Every structure is written in C-alpha cells, then in structure tokens.
PDB file of C-alpha atoms in Angstrom:
ATOM      1  CA  MET A   3    -166.501 -66.972 -36.672  1.00  0.00           C
ATOM      2  CA  GLU A   4    -166.125 -63.783 -38.684  1.00  0.00           C
ATOM      3  CA  LYS A   5    -166.739 -60.822 -36.411  1.00  0.00           C
ATOM      4  CA  THR A   6    -168.396 -57.534 -37.334  1.00  0.00           C
ATOM      5  CA  THR A   7    -166.132 -54.598 -36.502  1.00  0.00           C
ATOM      6  CA  VAL A   8    -167.923 -51.734 -34.769  1.00  0.00           C
ATOM      7  CA  GLY A   9    -166.233 -48.325 -34.766  1.00  0.00           C
ATOM      8  CA  ILE A  10    -167.700 -45.797 -32.334  1.00  0.00           C
ATOM      9  CA  PHE A  11    -166.687 -42.202 -33.025  1.00  0.00           C
ATOM     10  CA  ILE A  12    -165.905 -40.199 -29.879  1.00  0.00           C
ATOM     11  CA  PHE A  13    -165.031 -36.532 -29.473  1.00  0.00           C
ATOM     12  CA  ASP A  14    -164.798 -33.817 -26.837  1.00  0.00           C
ATOM     13  CA  ARG A  15    -168.135 -33.324 -25.041  1.00  0.00           C
ATOM     14  CA  VAL A  16    -169.628 -36.535 -26.405  1.00  0.00           C
ATOM     15  CA  GLU A  17    -172.564 -37.727 -24.273  1.00  0.00           C
ATOM     16  CA  VAL A  18    -171.312 -40.659 -22.204  1.00  0.00           C
ATOM     17  CA  LEU A  19    -174.315 -42.975 -22.532  1.00  0.00           C
ATOM     18  CA  ASP A  20    -174.561 -42.185 -26.256  1.00  0.00           C
ATOM     19  CA  PHE A  21    -171.380 -44.163 -26.867  1.00  0.00           C
ATOM     20  CA  ALA A  22    -171.154 -46.294 -23.722  1.00  0.00           C
ATOM     21  CA  GLY A  23    -174.680 -47.727 -24.094  1.00  0.00           C
ATOM     22  CA  PRO A  24    -174.145 -49.179 -27.582  1.00  0.00           C
ATOM     23  CA  TYR A  25    -170.605 -50.169 -26.571  1.00  0.00           C
ATOM     24  CA  GLU A  26    -171.940 -52.204 -23.644  1.00  0.00           C
ATOM     25  CA  VAL A  27    -174.690 -53.920 -25.642  1.00  0.00           C
ATOM     26  CA  LEU A  28    -172.601 -54.765 -28.689  1.00  0.00           C
ATOM     27  CA  SER A  29    -169.478 -55.809 -26.784  1.00  0.00           C
ATOM     28  CA  ARG A  30    -171.438 -58.040 -24.385  1.00  0.00           C
ATOM     29  CA  ALA A  31    -173.409 -59.908 -27.073  1.00  0.00           C
ATOM     30  CA  ARG A  32    -172.488 -63.580 -27.359  1.00  0.00           C
ATOM     31  CA  MET A  33    -173.618 -66.313 -29.711  1.00  0.00           C
ATOM     32  CA  VAL A  34    -173.312 -68.779 -26.814  1.00  0.00           C
ATOM     33  CA  PRO A  35    -175.632 -67.896 -23.922  1.00  0.00           C
ATOM     34  CA  GLY A  36    -174.710 -67.732 -20.257  1.00  0.00           C
ATOM     35  CA  MET A  37    -172.280 -66.084 -17.893  1.00  0.00           C
ATOM     36  CA  GLU A  38    -169.238 -68.173 -18.772  1.00  0.00           C
ATOM     37  CA  SER A  39    -169.277 -67.126 -22.426  1.00  0.00           C
ATOM     38  CA  ARG A  40    -168.578 -63.544 -21.307  1.00  0.00           C
ATOM     39  CA  TRP A  41    -165.186 -64.501 -19.882  1.00  0.00           C
ATOM     40  CA  THR A  42    -163.750 -64.626 -23.413  1.00  0.00           C
ATOM     41  CA  ASP A  43    -164.504 -63.079 -26.790  1.00  0.00           C
ATOM     42  CA  GLU A  44    -164.633 -66.465 -28.495  1.00  0.00           C
ATOM     43  CA  SER A  45    -168.364 -66.337 -29.283  1.00  0.00           C
ATOM     44  CA  ALA A  46    -168.584 -62.539 -29.527  1.00  0.00           C
ATOM     45  CA  PRO A  47    -170.134 -61.550 -32.878  1.00  0.00           C
ATOM     46  CA  PHE A  48    -168.805 -57.974 -32.665  1.00  0.00           C
ATOM     47  CA  THR A  49    -165.379 -56.415 -32.161  1.00  0.00           C
ATOM     48  CA  VAL A  50    -166.062 -52.976 -30.704  1.00  0.00           C
ATOM     49  CA  PHE A  51    -163.621 -50.063 -30.511  1.00  0.00           C
ATOM     50  CA  THR A  52    -163.583 -46.287 -30.229  1.00  0.00           C
ATOM     51  CA  VAL A  53    -162.163 -43.895 -32.820  1.00  0.00           C
ATOM     52  CA  ALA A  54    -161.340 -40.199 -32.477  1.00  0.00           C
ATOM     53  CA  ARG A  55    -159.635 -37.584 -34.587  1.00  0.00           C
ATOM     54  CA  SER A  56    -156.401 -38.283 -32.708  1.00  0.00           C
ATOM     55  CA  ALA A  57    -155.243 -40.780 -30.113  1.00  0.00           C
ATOM     56  CA  ALA A  58    -155.237 -38.078 -27.416  1.00  0.00           C
ATOM     57  CA  PRO A  59    -157.727 -38.468 -24.546  1.00  0.00           C
ATOM     58  CA  ILE A  60    -161.105 -36.835 -25.055  1.00  0.00           C
ATOM     59  CA  ASN A  61    -163.241 -35.164 -22.390  1.00  0.00           C
ATOM     60  CA  ALA A  62    -166.790 -36.500 -22.464  1.00  0.00           C
ATOM     61  CA  VAL A  63    -169.788 -34.718 -20.978  1.00  0.00           C
ATOM     62  CA  GLY A  64    -169.491 -34.639 -17.194  1.00  0.00           C
ATOM     63  CA  GLY A  65    -165.703 -34.587 -17.324  1.00  0.00           C
ATOM     64  CA  LEU A  66    -165.120 -38.285 -18.020  1.00  0.00           C
ATOM     65  CA  LYS A  67    -161.748 -38.719 -19.740  1.00  0.00           C
ATOM     66  CA  VAL A  68    -161.632 -41.437 -22.402  1.00  0.00           C
ATOM     67  CA  VAL A  69    -158.607 -42.664 -24.328  1.00  0.00           C
ATOM     68  CA  PRO A  70    -159.652 -43.618 -27.885  1.00  0.00           C
ATOM     69  CA  ASP A  71    -158.573 -47.006 -29.162  1.00  0.00           C
ATOM     70  CA  TYR A  72    -157.615 -45.520 -32.534  1.00  0.00           C
ATOM     71  CA  SER A  73    -157.172 -42.250 -34.373  1.00  0.00           C
ATOM     72  CA  PHE A  74    -158.782 -41.664 -37.765  1.00  0.00           C
ATOM     73  CA  GLU A  75    -155.529 -42.685 -39.441  1.00  0.00           C
ATOM     74  CA  GLN A  76    -154.953 -45.801 -37.318  1.00  0.00           C
ATOM     75  CA  ALA A  77    -158.451 -47.261 -37.286  1.00  0.00           C
ATOM     76  CA  PRO A  78    -158.986 -50.672 -38.854  1.00  0.00           C
ATOM     77  CA  GLU A  79    -161.776 -51.275 -41.345  1.00  0.00           C
ATOM     78  CA  ILE A  80    -165.191 -50.522 -39.855  1.00  0.00           C
ATOM     79  CA  ASP A  81    -168.213 -52.649 -40.742  1.00  0.00           C
ATOM     80  CA  LEU A  82    -170.669 -50.815 -38.490  1.00  0.00           C
ATOM     81  CA  LEU A  83    -170.182 -47.118 -37.745  1.00  0.00           C
ATOM     82  CA  VAL A  84    -171.773 -45.555 -34.643  1.00  0.00           C
ATOM     83  CA  VAL A  85    -171.862 -41.745 -34.441  1.00  0.00           C
ATOM     84  CA  PRO A  86    -173.024 -40.595 -30.993  1.00  0.00           C
ATOM     85  CA  GLY A  87    -174.142 -37.131 -29.992  1.00  0.00           C
ATOM     86  CA  GLY A  88    -173.753 -34.667 -27.172  1.00  0.00           C
ATOM     87  CA  MET A  89    -172.924 -30.995 -26.764  1.00  0.00           C
ATOM     88  CA  GLY A  90    -169.739 -31.536 -28.735  1.00  0.00           C
ATOM     89  CA  THR A  91    -171.535 -32.189 -32.011  1.00  0.00           C
ATOM     90  CA  ARG A  92    -172.228 -28.472 -32.459  1.00  0.00           C
ATOM     91  CA  ALA A  93    -168.528 -27.724 -32.866  1.00  0.00           C
ATOM     92  CA  LEU A  94    -168.239 -30.454 -35.516  1.00  0.00           C
ATOM     93  CA  LEU A  95    -171.197 -29.601 -37.741  1.00  0.00           C
ATOM     94  CA  ASP A  96    -168.984 -27.712 -40.188  1.00  0.00           C
ATOM     95  CA  ASP A  97    -165.734 -29.561 -39.468  1.00  0.00           C
ATOM     96  CA  SER A  98    -164.662 -30.786 -42.894  1.00  0.00           C
ATOM     97  CA  GLU A  99    -162.126 -33.293 -41.551  1.00  0.00           C
ATOM     98  CA  VAL A 100    -164.735 -35.009 -39.358  1.00  0.00           C
ATOM     99  CA  LEU A 101    -167.500 -34.909 -41.976  1.00  0.00           C
ATOM    100  CA  ASP A 102    -165.166 -36.257 -44.668  1.00  0.00           C
ATOM    101  CA  TRP A 103    -164.094 -39.086 -42.343  1.00  0.00           C
ATOM    102  CA  ILE A 104    -167.728 -39.979 -41.610  1.00  0.00           C
ATOM    103  CA  ARG A 105    -168.541 -39.965 -45.349  1.00  0.00           C
ATOM    104  CA  ARG A 106    -165.529 -42.081 -46.209  1.00  0.00           C
ATOM    105  CA  VAL A 107    -166.094 -44.664 -43.476  1.00  0.00           C
ATOM    106  CA  SER A 108    -169.833 -44.821 -44.155  1.00  0.00           C
ATOM    107  CA  ALA A 109    -169.192 -45.477 -47.844  1.00  0.00           C
ATOM    108  CA  GLN A 110    -167.075 -48.509 -46.947  1.00  0.00           C
ATOM    109  CA  ALA A 111    -169.109 -49.739 -43.968  1.00  0.00           C
ATOM    110  CA  ARG A 112    -171.993 -52.170 -44.190  1.00  0.00           C
ATOM    111  CA  GLN A 113    -174.084 -50.067 -41.821  1.00  0.00           C
ATOM    112  CA  THR A 114    -174.090 -46.528 -40.428  1.00  0.00           C
ATOM    113  CA  THR A 115    -175.894 -45.492 -37.257  1.00  0.00           C
ATOM    114  CA  SER A 116    -176.255 -42.507 -34.959  1.00  0.00           C
ATOM    115  CA  VAL A 117    -177.374 -41.796 -31.425  1.00  0.00           C
ATOM    116  CA  CYS A 118    -178.945 -38.532 -30.333  1.00  0.00           C
ATOM    117  CA  THR A 119    -177.482 -35.472 -32.102  1.00  0.00           C
ATOM    118  CA  GLY A 120    -175.068 -37.678 -33.997  1.00  0.00           C
ATOM    119  CA  ALA A 121    -177.847 -37.522 -36.596  1.00  0.00           C
ATOM    120  CA  LEU A 122    -176.926 -33.871 -37.220  1.00  0.00           C
ATOM    121  CA  LEU A 123    -173.412 -34.966 -38.177  1.00  0.00           C
ATOM    122  CA  LEU A 124    -174.804 -37.626 -40.512  1.00  0.00           C
ATOM    123  CA  ALA A 125    -177.098 -35.000 -42.051  1.00  0.00           C
ATOM    124  CA  ASN A 126    -174.240 -32.557 -42.645  1.00  0.00           C
ATOM    125  CA  ALA A 127    -172.206 -35.407 -44.121  1.00  0.00           C
ATOM    126  CA  ASP A 128    -175.032 -35.763 -46.701  1.00  0.00           C
ATOM    127  CA  LEU A 129    -175.973 -39.237 -45.485  1.00  0.00           C
ATOM    128  CA  LEU A 130    -179.599 -38.663 -44.443  1.00  0.00           C
ATOM    129  CA  ASP A 131    -180.920 -37.056 -47.639  1.00  0.00           C
ATOM    130  CA  GLY A 132    -184.022 -38.957 -48.715  1.00  0.00           C
ATOM    131  CA  HIS A 133    -184.167 -40.915 -45.432  1.00  0.00           C
ATOM    132  CA  ARG A 134    -186.465 -40.973 -42.422  1.00  0.00           C
ATOM    133  CA  ALA A 135    -184.495 -40.153 -39.281  1.00  0.00           C
ATOM    134  CA  THR A 136    -184.755 -39.119 -35.657  1.00  0.00           C
ATOM    135  CA  THR A 137    -182.593 -37.474 -33.011  1.00  0.00           C
ATOM    136  CA  HIS A 138    -182.783 -36.142 -29.449  1.00  0.00           C
ATOM    137  CA  TRP A 139    -186.105 -34.391 -28.794  1.00  0.00           C
ATOM    138  CA  GLY A 140    -184.223 -31.138 -28.200  1.00  0.00           C
ATOM    139  CA  ALA A 141    -182.671 -31.276 -31.675  1.00  0.00           C
ATOM    140  CA  LEU A 142    -185.670 -32.414 -33.751  1.00  0.00           C
ATOM    141  CA  ASP A 143    -186.400 -28.852 -34.903  1.00  0.00           C
ATOM    142  CA  HIS A 144    -182.731 -28.363 -35.790  1.00  0.00           C
ATOM    143  CA  LEU A 145    -182.736 -31.532 -37.889  1.00  0.00           C
ATOM    144  CA  ASP A 146    -186.009 -30.454 -39.501  1.00  0.00           C
ATOM    145  CA  SER A 147    -184.622 -26.985 -40.281  1.00  0.00           C
ATOM    146  CA  LEU A 148    -181.712 -28.290 -42.337  1.00  0.00           C
ATOM    147  CA  ASP A 149    -182.156 -27.657 -46.040  1.00  0.00           C
ATOM    148  CA  ARG A 150    -182.220 -31.380 -46.823  1.00  0.00           C
ATOM    149  CA  ASP A 151    -184.714 -34.011 -47.900  1.00  0.00           C
ATOM    150  CA  ILE A 152    -185.001 -35.658 -44.464  1.00  0.00           C
ATOM    151  CA  GLU A 153    -188.281 -36.966 -43.071  1.00  0.00           C
ATOM    152  CA  VAL A 154    -187.967 -36.252 -39.346  1.00  0.00           C
ATOM    153  CA  ASP A 155    -189.616 -38.857 -37.117  1.00  0.00           C
ATOM    154  CA  ARG A 156    -190.590 -37.194 -33.830  1.00  0.00           C
ATOM    155  CA  LYS A 157    -192.035 -40.250 -32.074  1.00  0.00           C
ATOM    156  CA  SER A 158    -189.826 -43.302 -32.540  1.00  0.00           C
ATOM    157  CA  ARG A 159    -187.044 -44.488 -30.209  1.00  0.00           C
ATOM    158  CA  PHE A 160    -185.041 -45.403 -33.289  1.00  0.00           C
ATOM    159  CA  VAL A 161    -185.560 -45.382 -37.043  1.00  0.00           C
ATOM    160  CA  ASP A 162    -184.113 -47.909 -39.471  1.00  0.00           C
ATOM    161  CA  ASP A 163    -184.328 -46.499 -42.978  1.00  0.00           C
ATOM    162  CA  GLY A 164    -181.115 -47.855 -44.441  1.00  0.00           C
ATOM    163  CA  ILE A 165    -179.213 -45.693 -41.984  1.00  0.00           C
ATOM    164  CA  VAL A 166    -180.229 -46.285 -38.359  1.00  0.00           C
ATOM    165  CA  THR A 167    -180.777 -43.216 -36.188  1.00  0.00           C
ATOM    166  CA  SER A 168    -181.957 -43.132 -32.593  1.00  0.00           C
ATOM    167  CA  ALA A 169    -183.485 -40.566 -30.285  1.00  0.00           C
ATOM    168  CA  GLY A 170    -181.715 -39.158 -27.260  1.00  0.00           C
ATOM    169  CA  VAL A 171    -179.088 -40.722 -25.044  1.00  0.00           C
ATOM    170  CA  ALA A 172    -180.641 -43.924 -23.601  1.00  0.00           C
ATOM    171  CA  ALA A 173    -182.424 -44.651 -26.895  1.00  0.00           C
ATOM    172  CA  GLY A 174    -179.035 -45.710 -28.239  1.00  0.00           C
ATOM    173  CA  ILE A 175    -179.317 -48.821 -26.074  1.00  0.00           C
ATOM    174  CA  ASP A 176    -182.584 -49.790 -27.771  1.00  0.00           C
ATOM    175  CA  MET A 177    -181.000 -49.135 -31.155  1.00  0.00           C
ATOM    176  CA  ALA A 178    -178.050 -51.337 -30.226  1.00  0.00           C
ATOM    177  CA  PHE A 179    -180.354 -54.225 -29.336  1.00  0.00           C
ATOM    178  CA  HIS A 180    -182.042 -53.739 -32.703  1.00  0.00           C
ATOM    179  CA  LEU A 181    -178.614 -54.112 -34.333  1.00  0.00           C
ATOM    180  CA  VAL A 182    -177.855 -57.272 -32.349  1.00  0.00           C
ATOM    181  CA  GLU A 183    -181.190 -58.725 -33.418  1.00  0.00           C
ATOM    182  CA  GLN A 184    -180.530 -57.797 -37.059  1.00  0.00           C
ATOM    183  CA  HIS A 185    -177.084 -59.371 -37.089  1.00  0.00           C
ATOM    184  CA  CYS A 186    -177.539 -62.303 -34.698  1.00  0.00           C
ATOM    185  CA  GLY A 187    -181.245 -62.958 -34.253  1.00  0.00           C
ATOM    186  CA  ARG A 188    -183.839 -62.186 -31.615  1.00  0.00           C
ATOM    187  CA  ASP A 189    -182.741 -64.917 -29.201  1.00  0.00           C
ATOM    188  CA  VAL A 190    -179.206 -63.502 -28.990  1.00  0.00           C
ATOM    189  CA  ALA A 191    -180.549 -59.967 -28.512  1.00  0.00           C
ATOM    190  CA  ASN A 192    -182.913 -61.064 -25.754  1.00  0.00           C
ATOM    191  CA  GLU A 193    -180.232 -63.129 -24.005  1.00  0.00           C
ATOM    192  CA  THR A 194    -177.861 -60.146 -24.126  1.00  0.00           C
ATOM    193  CA  ALA A 195    -180.565 -57.958 -22.578  1.00  0.00           C
ATOM    194  CA  HIS A 196    -181.048 -60.558 -19.871  1.00  0.00           C
ATOM    195  CA  TYR A 197    -177.300 -60.643 -19.197  1.00  0.00           C
ATOM    196  CA  ILE A 198    -177.045 -56.877 -18.695  1.00  0.00           C
ATOM    197  CA  ASP A 199    -180.382 -56.845 -16.810  1.00  0.00           C
ATOM    198  CA  TYR A 200    -182.062 -54.514 -19.280  1.00  0.00           C
ATOM    199  CA  PRO A 201    -185.866 -54.718 -19.694  1.00  0.00           C
ATOM    200  CA  ARG A 202    -186.245 -54.935 -23.430  1.00  0.00           C
TER     201      ARG A 202
END
C-alpha cells in the first residue's frame, strides 16, 4: 500500500495539541480495524513525521521539549503539510526562510493544512489569497486585517477550500479526522475515532 507522507512543521513555542492532535489521529489511522492492527504500521495509510528548521530540540508551549524527526534540509518528500500554531508563530510571520520553505513544500505537496495560528503563516506565505480560511478565535481579527484576499470564516471548526485551515488548538483534531475521511473513507475515520476514544 502506498502511504501518504505527512510532514508536521514544529518550532519553538508551538502549541502542543496543535501538532500532537493531528499527529495522533493520522498516525493511528489503520485501513484494517481493531486493536491488533495498531501493533504494526502495515495497514497505516499515513507516514507521519515532524520537521523543523534544524534537527535541534524545540521548546513547545508549556516547556515540552521535542526532537524533530527531520530538519528542512533532511526532510523527505511531503504529500500532506500540516502547519500548526501557537505563540511561536508571531516570531515567524516575517521569517523568509520559514515562509519560503512553506511555499516550496506546499507547491510540491498534494495538500496543505494549518491548525490555529498556523493560518497566519500560510497567509504570509501567500497561500490563502482567494481562499476561505479560519484560525484561532483570538487571531481572527489579525487574519482579517492582513492586506490579502482572504474570506475569514469566524464560525467553522475547520474550512476546506483547497487549503484546509482549522480553528484553535483542539479543532486540529477535527480537521485531522476530516483528512482521514477524505483519504480513506468515513468508516476508517470513524473507526480511528473509536480507537482513540474521541466523540466525533
């Protein structure tokens, strides 16, 4: 089975659930239902990994230290890009190296997504122009204030308008189940939710 590679961008002061929620959902999905299928990756439709600017550990919100799987330079080809948010996005909004990497990976990927204020990074990478999008409720005005042709959705948990954006923090889990359903079907998404005990 050909697996979809999922690259999750992480950075200092990334919100933990922003990246860990989608990581859990996508890495636990299986085409074969049941507990035993989770003991191996044989029926896993996704290969999930983290990517950061360098291979050095990052400090997530709350002080959690995370060692990225890959640096920008080392990362394998990414089919599905996930850009999470958190306090650390503010320092990256004008970071040309990060924005260029997001643009480059998005251009090659089959799908680009964001969680929370990751949408601000996608916007500054010129990826949301002409799209409907959402973000954390505390950043909706910021997204709306950008001088770009973005239709800001203030009500939805996630928005799929070519690029998939989700609202704050826990909404990334709902977005991830949407991705599983898109790629693998509703039954697989629902069975994955049942496995992780998440009321979908």
